[in-house]
mmCIF file of C-alpha atoms and ligand atoms in Angstrom:
data_model
loop_
_atom_site.group_PDB
_atom_site.id
_atom_site.type_symbol
_atom_site.label_atom_id
_atom_site.label_comp_id
_atom_site.label_asym_id
_atom_site.label_seq_id
_atom_site.Cartn_x
_atom_site.Cartn_y
_atom_site.Cartn_z
ATOM 1 C CA MET E 342 189.696 208.243 101.545
ATOM 2 C CA LYS E 343 187.831 210.846 103.637
ATOM 3 C CA ILE E 344 186.209 213.703 101.689
ATOM 4 C CA LEU E 345 184.918 216.919 103.128
ATOM 5 C CA ALA E 346 182.013 217.903 100.830
ATOM 6 C CA ILE E 347 180.191 221.237 100.450
ATOM 7 C CA GLU E 348 176.709 221.852 98.799
ATOM 8 C CA SER E 349 175.227 225.365 98.298
ATOM 9 C CA SER E 350 173.466 225.184 94.844
ATOM 10 C CA CYS E 351 169.989 226.245 95.985
ATOM 11 C CA ASP E 352 168.526 226.960 99.467
ATOM 12 C CA GLU E 353 170.420 224.410 101.673
ATOM 13 C CA THR E 354 173.930 225.057 103.025
ATOM 14 C CA ALA E 355 175.345 221.658 103.648
ATOM 15 C CA ALA E 356 178.555 219.979 104.584
ATOM 16 C CA ALA E 357 179.534 216.316 105.109
ATOM 17 C CA VAL E 358 182.468 213.930 105.665
ATOM 18 C CA VAL E 359 182.163 210.817 103.470
ATOM 19 C CA GLU E 360 184.606 207.902 103.286
ATOM 20 C CA ASP E 361 185.262 205.963 100.118
ATOM 21 C CA GLY E 362 182.049 207.206 98.500
ATOM 22 C CA ARG E 363 179.834 205.073 100.736
ATOM 23 C CA THR E 364 180.266 205.758 104.501
ATOM 24 C CA VAL E 365 178.835 208.919 105.898
ATOM 25 C CA HIS E 366 180.694 210.172 109.050
ATOM 26 C CA SER E 367 178.724 213.398 109.293
ATOM 27 C CA SER E 368 176.112 215.337 107.425
ATOM 28 C CA ILE E 369 174.883 218.821 108.376
ATOM 29 C CA ILE E 370 172.205 220.736 106.531
ATOM 30 C CA ALA E 371 171.155 224.383 107.293
ATOM 31 C CA SER E 372 167.877 225.018 105.410
ATOM 32 C CA GLN E 373 166.692 228.453 104.489
ATOM 33 C CA VAL E 374 163.266 227.249 103.386
ATOM 34 C CA GLU E 375 161.374 229.007 106.080
ATOM 35 C CA GLU E 376 162.548 232.378 104.887
ATOM 36 C CA HIS E 377 162.011 231.682 101.177
ATOM 37 C CA ARG E 378 158.484 230.461 102.027
ATOM 38 C CA LEU E 379 157.460 234.130 102.746
ATOM 39 C CA TYR E 380 158.088 234.872 99.051
ATOM 40 C CA GLY E 381 156.539 231.662 97.649
ATOM 41 C CA GLY E 382 159.938 230.522 96.206
ATOM 42 C CA VAL E 383 163.662 230.771 96.431
ATOM 43 C CA VAL E 384 165.020 234.437 96.266
ATOM 44 C CA PRO E 385 168.481 234.096 94.793
ATOM 45 C CA GLU E 386 169.908 237.230 96.510
ATOM 46 C CA ILE E 387 168.785 236.075 99.959
ATOM 47 C CA ALA E 388 170.056 232.553 99.228
ATOM 48 C CA SER E 389 173.544 233.845 98.529
ATOM 49 C CA ARG E 390 173.595 235.945 101.753
ATOM 50 C CA ARG E 391 172.322 233.006 103.939
ATOM 51 C CA HIS E 392 174.998 230.637 102.417
ATOM 52 C CA ALA E 393 177.710 233.183 103.199
ATOM 53 C CA GLU E 394 176.497 233.418 106.882
ATOM 54 C CA ALA E 395 176.046 229.569 107.230
ATOM 55 C CA ILE E 396 179.014 228.089 105.604
ATOM 56 C CA VAL E 397 181.635 228.428 108.320
ATOM 57 C CA PRO E 398 179.452 227.037 111.119
ATOM 58 C CA VAL E 399 178.028 224.179 108.783
ATOM 59 C CA VAL E 400 181.546 223.104 107.797
ATOM 60 C CA THR E 401 182.749 223.339 111.385
ATOM 61 C CA GLN E 402 179.904 221.227 112.612
ATOM 62 C CA ALA E 403 180.457 218.560 109.792
ATOM 63 C CA LEU E 404 184.090 218.199 110.998
ATOM 64 C CA GLU E 405 182.997 218.117 114.698
ATOM 65 C CA GLN E 406 180.289 215.544 114.099
ATOM 66 C CA ALA E 407 182.862 213.175 112.252
ATOM 67 C CA SER E 408 185.325 213.930 115.274
ATOM 68 C CA LEU E 409 187.876 215.131 112.760
ATOM 69 C CA THR E 410 190.018 218.181 112.022
ATOM 70 C CA LEU E 411 191.158 219.219 108.547
ATOM 71 C CA ASP E 412 194.366 217.031 109.136
ATOM 72 C CA GLY E 413 192.104 213.924 108.844
ATOM 73 C CA ILE E 414 190.659 214.970 105.521
ATOM 74 C CA ASP E 415 191.995 213.758 102.177
ATOM 75 C CA ALA E 416 190.160 215.986 99.721
ATOM 76 C CA ILE E 417 187.763 218.867 99.444
ATOM 77 C CA ALA E 418 184.654 218.493 97.217
ATOM 78 C CA VAL E 419 182.167 221.160 96.125
ATOM 79 C CA THR E 420 178.989 221.401 94.030
ATOM 80 C CA TYR E 421 180.022 223.725 91.199
ATOM 81 C CA ALA E 422 177.047 223.347 88.732
ATOM 82 C CA PRO E 423 174.128 223.637 87.989
ATOM 83 C CA GLY E 424 172.275 225.913 90.305
ATOM 84 C CA LEU E 425 171.890 229.563 91.448
ATOM 85 C CA ILE E 426 175.059 231.216 90.356
ATOM 86 C CA GLY E 427 175.420 233.396 93.451
ATOM 87 C CA ALA E 428 174.645 230.484 95.762
ATOM 88 C CA LEU E 429 177.058 228.027 94.070
ATOM 89 C CA LEU E 430 179.858 230.674 94.107
ATOM 90 C CA VAL E 431 179.712 230.816 97.910
ATOM 91 C CA GLY E 432 180.450 227.063 98.268
ATOM 92 C CA VAL E 433 182.965 227.128 95.407
ATOM 93 C CA ASN E 434 185.084 230.058 96.781
ATOM 94 C CA PHE E 435 184.940 228.597 100.296
ATOM 95 C CA ALA E 436 186.154 225.158 99.072
ATOM 96 C CA LYS E 437 188.844 226.842 96.964
ATOM 97 C CA GLY E 438 190.011 228.712 100.080
ATOM 98 C CA LEU E 439 190.123 225.471 102.102
ATOM 99 C CA ALA E 440 191.998 223.517 99.311
ATOM 100 C CA LEU E 441 194.484 226.348 98.988
ATOM 101 C CA SER E 442 195.236 226.650 102.654
ATOM 102 C CA THR E 443 195.457 222.927 103.274
ATOM 103 C CA GLY E 444 197.074 221.805 100.029
ATOM 104 C CA LEU E 445 194.321 219.226 99.678
ATOM 105 C CA PRO E 446 192.944 218.230 96.227
ATOM 106 C CA LEU E 447 189.740 220.093 95.118
ATOM 107 C CA VAL E 448 187.056 218.006 93.509
ATOM 108 C CA PRO E 449 184.248 219.707 91.472
ATOM 109 C CA VAL E 450 180.907 217.887 91.557
ATOM 110 C CA HIS E 451 177.900 218.246 89.318
ATOM 111 C CA HIS E 452 174.609 218.603 91.352
ATOM 112 C CA LEU E 453 172.555 215.954 89.528
ATOM 113 C CA ARG E 454 175.465 213.440 89.509
ATOM 114 C CA SER E 455 175.577 213.883 93.279
ATOM 115 C CA HIS E 456 171.676 213.213 93.484
ATOM 116 C CA ILE E 457 172.397 209.886 91.685
ATOM 117 C CA ALA E 458 175.167 209.146 94.098
ATOM 118 C CA SER E 459 172.856 209.436 97.140
ATOM 119 C CA ASN E 460 171.879 205.923 96.032
ATOM 120 C CA TYR E 461 175.542 204.627 96.717
ATOM 121 C CA ILE E 462 174.963 205.580 100.380
ATOM 122 C CA SER E 463 171.517 204.088 100.720
ATOM 123 C CA ASN E 464 172.264 200.898 98.552
ATOM 124 C CA GLN E 465 175.799 199.834 99.291
ATOM 125 C CA GLU E 466 175.808 197.047 96.664
ATOM 126 C CA LEU E 467 174.685 199.410 93.787
ATOM 127 C CA LYS E 468 177.204 199.739 91.009
ATOM 128 C CA PRO E 469 176.793 201.161 87.396
ATOM 129 C CA PRO E 470 175.640 200.396 84.749
ATOM 130 C CA PHE E 471 171.999 201.351 85.510
ATOM 131 C CA LEU E 472 169.238 203.579 84.198
ATOM 132 C CA CYS E 473 168.367 206.536 86.395
ATOM 133 C CA LEU E 474 165.304 208.803 86.548
ATOM 134 C CA VAL E 475 166.630 212.138 88.002
ATOM 135 C CA VAL E 476 163.752 214.279 89.137
ATOM 136 C CA SER E 477 164.301 217.372 91.170
ATOM 137 C CA GLY E 478 162.970 220.931 91.293
ATOM 138 C CA GLY E 479 164.914 222.112 88.326
ATOM 139 C CA HIS E 480 165.460 218.910 86.182
ATOM 140 C CA SER E 481 163.760 215.912 84.913
ATOM 141 C CA HIS E 482 166.011 213.411 83.161
ATOM 142 C CA ILE E 483 166.264 209.817 82.208
ATOM 143 C CA VAL E 484 170.051 209.049 82.322
ATOM 144 C CA MET E 485 172.030 206.047 81.328
ATOM 145 C CA VAL E 486 174.726 205.842 84.069
ATOM 146 C CA GLU E 487 177.297 203.772 82.161
ATOM 147 C CA ASP E 488 179.901 204.174 84.797
ATOM 148 C CA TYR E 489 180.267 206.412 87.885
ATOM 149 C CA THR E 490 181.480 209.389 85.863
ATOM 150 C CA LYS E 491 180.124 208.478 82.451
ATOM 151 C CA MET E 492 176.508 209.366 81.772
ATOM 152 C CA LYS E 493 174.253 209.644 78.755
ATOM 153 C CA ILE E 494 170.902 211.605 78.621
ATOM 154 C CA ILE E 495 168.157 209.368 77.238
ATOM 155 C CA GLY E 496 165.173 211.653 77.921
ATOM 156 C CA ARG E 497 164.582 215.100 79.415
ATOM 157 C CA THR E 498 161.841 217.587 80.074
ATOM 158 C CA ARG E 499 161.055 220.001 77.227
ATOM 159 C CA ASP E 500 159.624 222.694 79.632
ATOM 160 C CA ASP E 501 158.886 222.390 83.415
ATOM 161 C CA ALA E 502 160.618 219.997 85.760
ATOM 162 C CA ALA E 503 158.400 217.526 87.611
ATOM 163 C CA GLY E 504 159.230 219.228 90.956
ATOM 164 C CA GLU E 505 158.469 222.619 89.523
ATOM 165 C CA ALA E 506 155.114 221.430 88.203
ATOM 166 C CA PHE E 507 154.343 219.967 91.652
ATOM 167 C CA ASP E 508 155.370 223.193 93.369
ATOM 168 C CA LYS E 509 153.250 225.421 90.968
ATOM 169 C CA ALA E 510 150.078 223.291 91.302
ATOM 170 C CA ALA E 511 150.511 223.221 95.078
ATOM 171 C CA ARG E 512 150.971 227.000 95.118
ATOM 172 C CA THR E 513 147.629 227.474 93.199
ATOM 173 C CA MET E 514 146.037 225.453 95.961
ATOM 174 C CA GLY E 515 147.462 227.700 98.547
ATOM 175 C CA MET E 516 150.137 225.333 99.908
ATOM 176 C CA PRO E 517 153.410 226.705 101.236
ATOM 177 C CA TYR E 518 156.654 226.481 99.185
ATOM 178 C CA PRO E 519 157.901 223.902 98.370
ATOM 179 C CA GLY E 520 154.499 222.468 97.846
ATOM 180 C CA GLY E 521 155.418 219.085 96.277
ATOM 181 C CA ILE E 522 155.804 217.514 99.709
ATOM 182 C CA GLU E 523 152.555 218.805 100.955
ATOM 183 C CA LEU E 524 150.693 217.911 97.634
ATOM 184 C CA ASP E 525 152.026 214.389 98.001
ATOM 185 C CA ARG E 526 150.764 214.129 101.596
ATOM 186 C CA VAL E 527 147.184 215.568 100.795
ATOM 187 C CA ALA E 528 147.047 213.344 97.687
ATOM 188 C CA GLU E 529 147.156 210.204 99.934
ATOM 189 C CA GLY E 530 143.598 210.938 101.049
ATOM 190 C CA GLY E 531 142.117 211.639 97.576
ATOM 191 C CA ASP E 532 140.779 209.781 94.508
ATOM 192 C CA PRO E 533 143.375 209.736 91.578
ATOM 193 C CA LEU E 534 140.569 209.081 89.102
ATOM 194 C CA ALA E 535 138.331 211.978 90.285
ATOM 195 C CA PHE E 536 139.579 214.478 87.552
ATOM 196 C CA LYS E 537 140.731 213.515 84.118
ATOM 197 C CA LEU E 538 144.039 215.278 83.425
ATOM 198 C CA PRO E 539 146.184 214.991 80.177
ATOM 199 C CA ARG E 540 149.320 212.798 79.765
ATOM 200 C CA PRO E 541 151.300 215.067 77.453
ATOM 201 C CA THR E 542 153.805 213.320 75.262
ATOM 202 C CA VAL E 543 156.605 214.780 73.008
ATOM 203 C CA HIS E 544 156.275 213.893 69.188
ATOM 204 C CA ASP E 545 159.126 211.705 68.010
ATOM 205 C CA ALA E 546 160.853 211.735 71.422
ATOM 206 C CA PRO E 547 159.204 208.928 73.406
ATOM 207 C CA TYR E 548 161.486 209.413 76.415
ATOM 208 C CA ASP E 549 161.123 213.155 76.709
ATOM 209 C CA PHE E 550 158.673 214.800 79.169
ATOM 210 C CA SER E 551 156.452 217.848 78.966
ATOM 211 C CA PHE E 552 154.796 219.021 82.215
ATOM 212 C CA SER E 553 153.661 222.565 81.440
ATOM 213 C CA GLY E 554 150.421 221.660 79.746
ATOM 214 C CA LEU E 555 149.596 219.349 82.590
ATOM 215 C CA LYS E 556 150.366 222.182 85.137
ATOM 216 C CA THR E 557 148.232 224.570 83.107
ATOM 217 C CA ALA E 558 145.393 221.891 82.974
ATOM 218 C CA VAL E 559 145.156 221.639 86.746
ATOM 219 C CA ILE E 560 145.445 225.456 87.254
ATOM 220 C CA ASN E 561 142.633 226.050 84.843
ATOM 221 C CA LEU E 562 140.549 223.391 86.586
ATOM 222 C CA LEU E 563 140.979 225.222 89.852
ATOM 223 C CA HIS E 564 140.378 228.722 88.379
ATOM 224 C CA ASN E 565 137.352 227.596 86.417
ATOM 225 C CA SER E 566 135.769 225.929 89.508
ATOM 226 C CA ALA E 567 136.504 229.031 91.574
ATOM 227 C CA GLN E 568 134.830 231.322 89.040
ATOM 228 C CA LYS E 569 131.716 229.048 88.902
ATOM 229 C CA GLY E 570 131.610 228.889 92.721
ATOM 230 C CA ILE E 571 132.058 225.110 92.546
ATOM 231 C CA GLU E 572 133.985 223.799 95.529
ATOM 232 C CA VAL E 573 136.464 221.081 94.407
ATOM 233 C CA ASN E 574 137.789 218.484 96.723
ATOM 234 C CA LYS E 575 141.442 219.473 97.245
ATOM 235 C CA ALA E 576 142.588 215.909 98.076
ATOM 236 C CA ASP E 577 141.103 214.644 94.785
ATOM 237 C CA VAL E 578 142.799 217.318 92.775
ATOM 238 C CA CYS E 579 146.124 216.523 94.391
ATOM 239 C CA ALA E 580 145.649 212.839 93.922
ATOM 240 C CA SER E 581 144.610 213.202 90.191
ATOM 241 C CA PHE E 582 147.470 215.543 89.463
ATOM 242 C CA ARG E 583 150.074 213.464 91.238
ATOM 243 C CA TYR E 584 148.809 210.342 89.388
ATOM 244 C CA ALA E 585 149.242 212.106 86.092
ATOM 245 C CA VAL E 586 152.789 213.311 86.795
ATOM 246 C CA VAL E 587 153.825 209.974 88.051
ATOM 247 C CA ASP E 588 152.151 208.164 85.116
ATOM 248 C CA CYS E 589 154.163 210.287 82.693
ATOM 249 C CA LEU E 590 157.431 209.740 84.603
ATOM 250 C CA CYS E 591 156.947 205.948 84.875
ATOM 251 C CA THR E 592 155.589 205.330 81.377
ATOM 252 C CA ASN E 593 158.706 206.859 79.764
ATOM 253 C CA PHE E 594 161.135 205.425 82.294
ATOM 254 C CA ILE E 595 159.912 201.884 81.928
ATOM 255 C CA LYS E 596 159.837 202.262 78.086
ATOM 256 C CA ALA E 597 163.386 203.402 77.997
ATOM 257 C CA ALA E 598 164.506 200.491 80.216
ATOM 258 C CA GLN E 599 162.687 197.999 78.081
ATOM 259 C CA ASP E 600 164.045 199.491 74.736
ATOM 260 C CA LEU E 601 167.514 199.649 76.156
ATOM 261 C CA GLY E 602 167.329 196.183 77.727
ATOM 262 C CA VAL E 603 168.194 197.552 81.284
ATOM 263 C CA ASP E 604 166.879 195.760 84.270
ATOM 264 C CA LYS E 605 168.526 197.823 86.941
ATOM 265 C CA LEU E 606 166.617 201.060 87.627
ATOM 266 C CA VAL E 607 167.359 203.875 89.992
ATOM 267 C CA ILE E 608 165.683 207.054 91.030
ATOM 268 C CA ALA E 609 167.109 210.175 92.525
ATOM 269 C CA GLY E 610 166.393 213.898 93.233
ATOM 270 C CA GLY E 611 163.790 215.660 95.440
ATOM 271 C CA VAL E 612 160.861 214.205 93.675
ATOM 272 C CA SER E 613 162.198 210.661 94.173
ATOM 273 C CA ALA E 614 160.688 211.211 97.713
ATOM 274 C CA ASN E 615 157.233 211.019 96.239
ATOM 275 C CA SER E 616 155.179 208.190 97.755
ATOM 276 C CA LEU E 617 153.277 207.276 94.539
ATOM 277 C CA LEU E 618 156.343 207.296 92.367
ATOM 278 C CA ARG E 619 158.059 204.968 94.841
ATOM 279 C CA ARG E 620 155.046 202.629 95.117
ATOM 280 C CA THR E 621 154.415 202.516 91.336
ATOM 281 C CA LEU E 622 157.960 201.845 90.367
ATOM 282 C CA SER E 623 158.333 199.168 93.065
ATOM 283 C CA ASP E 624 155.182 197.449 91.681
ATOM 284 C CA GLU E 625 156.286 197.861 88.018
ATOM 285 C CA CYS E 626 159.807 196.628 88.608
ATOM 286 C CA GLY E 627 158.573 193.844 90.828
ATOM 287 C CA LYS E 628 156.178 192.633 88.094
ATOM 288 C CA ARG E 629 159.067 192.440 85.520
ATOM 289 C CA GLY E 630 161.704 191.008 87.869
ATOM 290 C CA TRP E 631 163.742 194.108 87.587
ATOM 291 C CA LYS E 632 165.849 195.630 90.510
ATOM 292 C CA LEU E 633 164.817 199.073 91.773
ATOM 293 C CA TYR E 634 167.057 201.277 93.955
ATOM 294 C CA MET E 635 165.921 204.363 95.640
ATOM 295 C CA PRO E 636 167.653 206.768 98.030
ATOM 296 C CA GLY E 637 166.474 206.826 101.663
ATOM 297 C CA LYS E 638 164.005 209.681 102.037
ATOM 298 C CA SER E 639 166.454 211.775 104.060
ATOM 299 C CA LEU E 640 168.888 211.662 101.124
ATOM 300 C CA CYS E 641 166.269 212.622 98.351
ATOM 301 C CA GLY E 642 166.630 216.363 98.966
ATOM 302 C CA ASP E 643 169.774 218.457 98.680
ATOM 303 C CA ASN E 644 172.644 217.407 101.107
ATOM 304 C CA ALA E 645 176.397 217.243 101.066
ATOM 305 C CA ALA E 646 176.667 213.521 101.834
ATOM 306 C CA MET E 647 175.674 212.691 98.276
ATOM 307 C CA VAL E 648 178.329 215.289 97.078
ATOM 308 C CA GLY E 649 180.981 213.459 99.082
ATOM 309 C CA ALA E 650 179.778 210.191 97.636
ATOM 310 C CA GLN E 651 180.058 211.343 93.934
ATOM 311 C CA ALA E 652 183.347 213.194 94.632
ATOM 312 C CA TYR E 653 185.122 209.948 95.551
ATOM 313 C CA TYR E 654 184.376 208.477 92.033
ATOM 314 C CA GLU E 655 185.231 211.821 90.352
ATOM 315 C CA TYR E 656 188.549 211.871 92.152
ATOM 316 C CA LEU E 657 189.320 208.320 91.173
ATOM 317 C CA SER E 658 188.596 209.210 87.507
ATOM 318 C CA GLY E 659 191.079 212.049 87.785
ATOM 319 C CA ASN E 660 188.597 214.905 88.017
ATOM 320 C CA THR E 661 190.142 217.530 90.220
ATOM 321 C CA ALA E 662 190.405 221.326 89.750
ATOM 322 C CA GLY E 663 192.598 224.179 90.537
ATOM 323 C CA THR E 664 191.953 227.501 92.216
ATOM 324 C CA ASP E 665 190.643 228.777 88.763
ATOM 325 C CA LEU E 666 187.527 226.567 89.254
ATOM 326 C CA ASN E 667 184.386 228.619 88.454
ATOM 327 C CA ALA E 668 180.706 227.895 89.184
ATOM 328 C CA TYR E 669 178.099 227.397 86.367
ATOM 329 C CA ALA E 670 174.320 227.973 86.462
ATOM 330 C CA THR E 671 173.803 225.393 83.789
ATOM 331 C CA MET E 672 175.876 222.335 82.882
ATOM 332 C CA SER E 673 174.982 219.058 81.122
ATOM 333 C CA ILE E 674 175.235 216.038 83.356
ATOM 334 C CA GLU E 675 177.159 214.356 80.502
ATOM 335 C CA LYS E 676 179.936 216.887 80.768
ATOM 336 C CA GLY E 677 179.853 216.885 84.568
HETATM 337 O O1 LIG A 48 166.456 217.900 94.404
HETATM 338 P P1 LIG A 48 165.781 218.922 95.166
HETATM 339 O O2 LIG A 48 165.711 218.922 96.699
HETATM 340 O O3 LIG A 48 166.345 220.352 94.727
HETATM 341 C C1 LIG A 48 166.707 220.636 93.356
HETATM 342 O O4 LIG A 48 167.820 220.289 93.085
HETATM 343 O O5 LIG A 48 165.880 221.188 92.645
HETATM 344 O O6 LIG A 48 164.303 218.925 94.680
HETATM 345 C C2 LIG A 48 163.319 219.825 95.236
HETATM 346 C C3 LIG A 48 161.988 219.443 94.619
HETATM 347 C C4 LIG A 48 160.894 220.469 94.922
HETATM 348 O O7 LIG A 48 160.307 220.851 93.784
HETATM 349 C C5 LIG A 48 159.985 219.692 95.914
HETATM 350 O O8 LIG A 48 158.692 220.112 95.843
HETATM 351 C C6 LIG A 48 160.141 218.328 95.285
HETATM 352 O O9 LIG A 48 161.485 218.255 95.068
HETATM 353 N N1 LIG A 48 159.673 217.349 96.220
HETATM 354 C C7 LIG A 48 158.624 216.438 96.011
HETATM 355 C C8 LIG A 48 158.527 215.689 97.160
HETATM 356 N N2 LIG A 48 159.441 215.975 98.023
HETATM 357 C C9 LIG A 48 160.207 216.963 97.485
HETATM 358 N N3 LIG A 48 157.771 216.457 95.026
HETATM 359 C C10 LIG A 48 156.795 215.531 95.080
HETATM 360 N N4 LIG A 48 156.559 214.744 96.119
HETATM 361 C C11 LIG A 48 157.401 214.802 97.242
HETATM 362 N N5 LIG A 48 157.183 213.928 98.245
HETATM 363 ZN ZN1 LIG A 49 168.865 218.995 94.156
#
């Protein structure tokens, strides 16, 4: 079954053709990041406008790259939640139009479920059940993926998402948006033990995260040093901060796996590209004899191939929509 998938939840307009949830025939991404960088973050109104401009050429290119026309497509899939509402609506309305004009089924896909599904492309043998750490710019969850479309949240952030904390710390150090990638790169040359940063925990919720105190601690460290005229080594700050965030993520994720008796672990979302997170989890899982699956680095960020992958399983479970499909800024991954 070949699915034409569309993604427009944030600042990437993307389309892809994916067969049976696993084989990517094409994947096109038009990124708006350069424009948003001027403002230090995503400007929702600009994002919606750029999606509206890019969607026709991006979908056309996805079909061309797959050497297909709409006649060779079996279903249309689209990210419908969560995300920027104006941005989501561009993809949803376009997908509804395509489904209506072709008579093809329309499959709504939850953005975080699609991040998890990027792993079905990178790891062809991977099947649920497994425990997944979903870490993106807007969310940080530990999710038990009981089946392709059945998920249970085990832990979540109480405030900032991990990606958001990375981006805000990076911005304070003058790095361009989205700073997480640059912070990760600079951290490679620093000492993770140079600065002592807190590891916040949430009382009575051992799997939940809290990153805002950690973010404030690093921002205070930078501001205090600047006020006193002390020059701090940027690489050391990046390395210490990255170590603290990754430590919090891995501690709770491993504890959850241990407590639940799960030995198959998966990571997903933009922050799953983080070098230290990948290394630490590989080591920790290796020591325990657990299996760890990660998306290829090109599939960690937003793309439509992952939407096409998840859509296949949503379709098989009977999850299709009519032309009354709406977009939602927030939506639990459990409801999907
Ligand atoms: O999943 P994603 O592409 O978009 C959302 O759904 O939010 O995640 C984007 C987030 C940004 O905060 C970005 O800074 C972060 O992922 N990110 C990273 C790395 N690469 C991307 N954070 C830390 N280390 C990285 N290597
Ligand atoms: Zn995302």
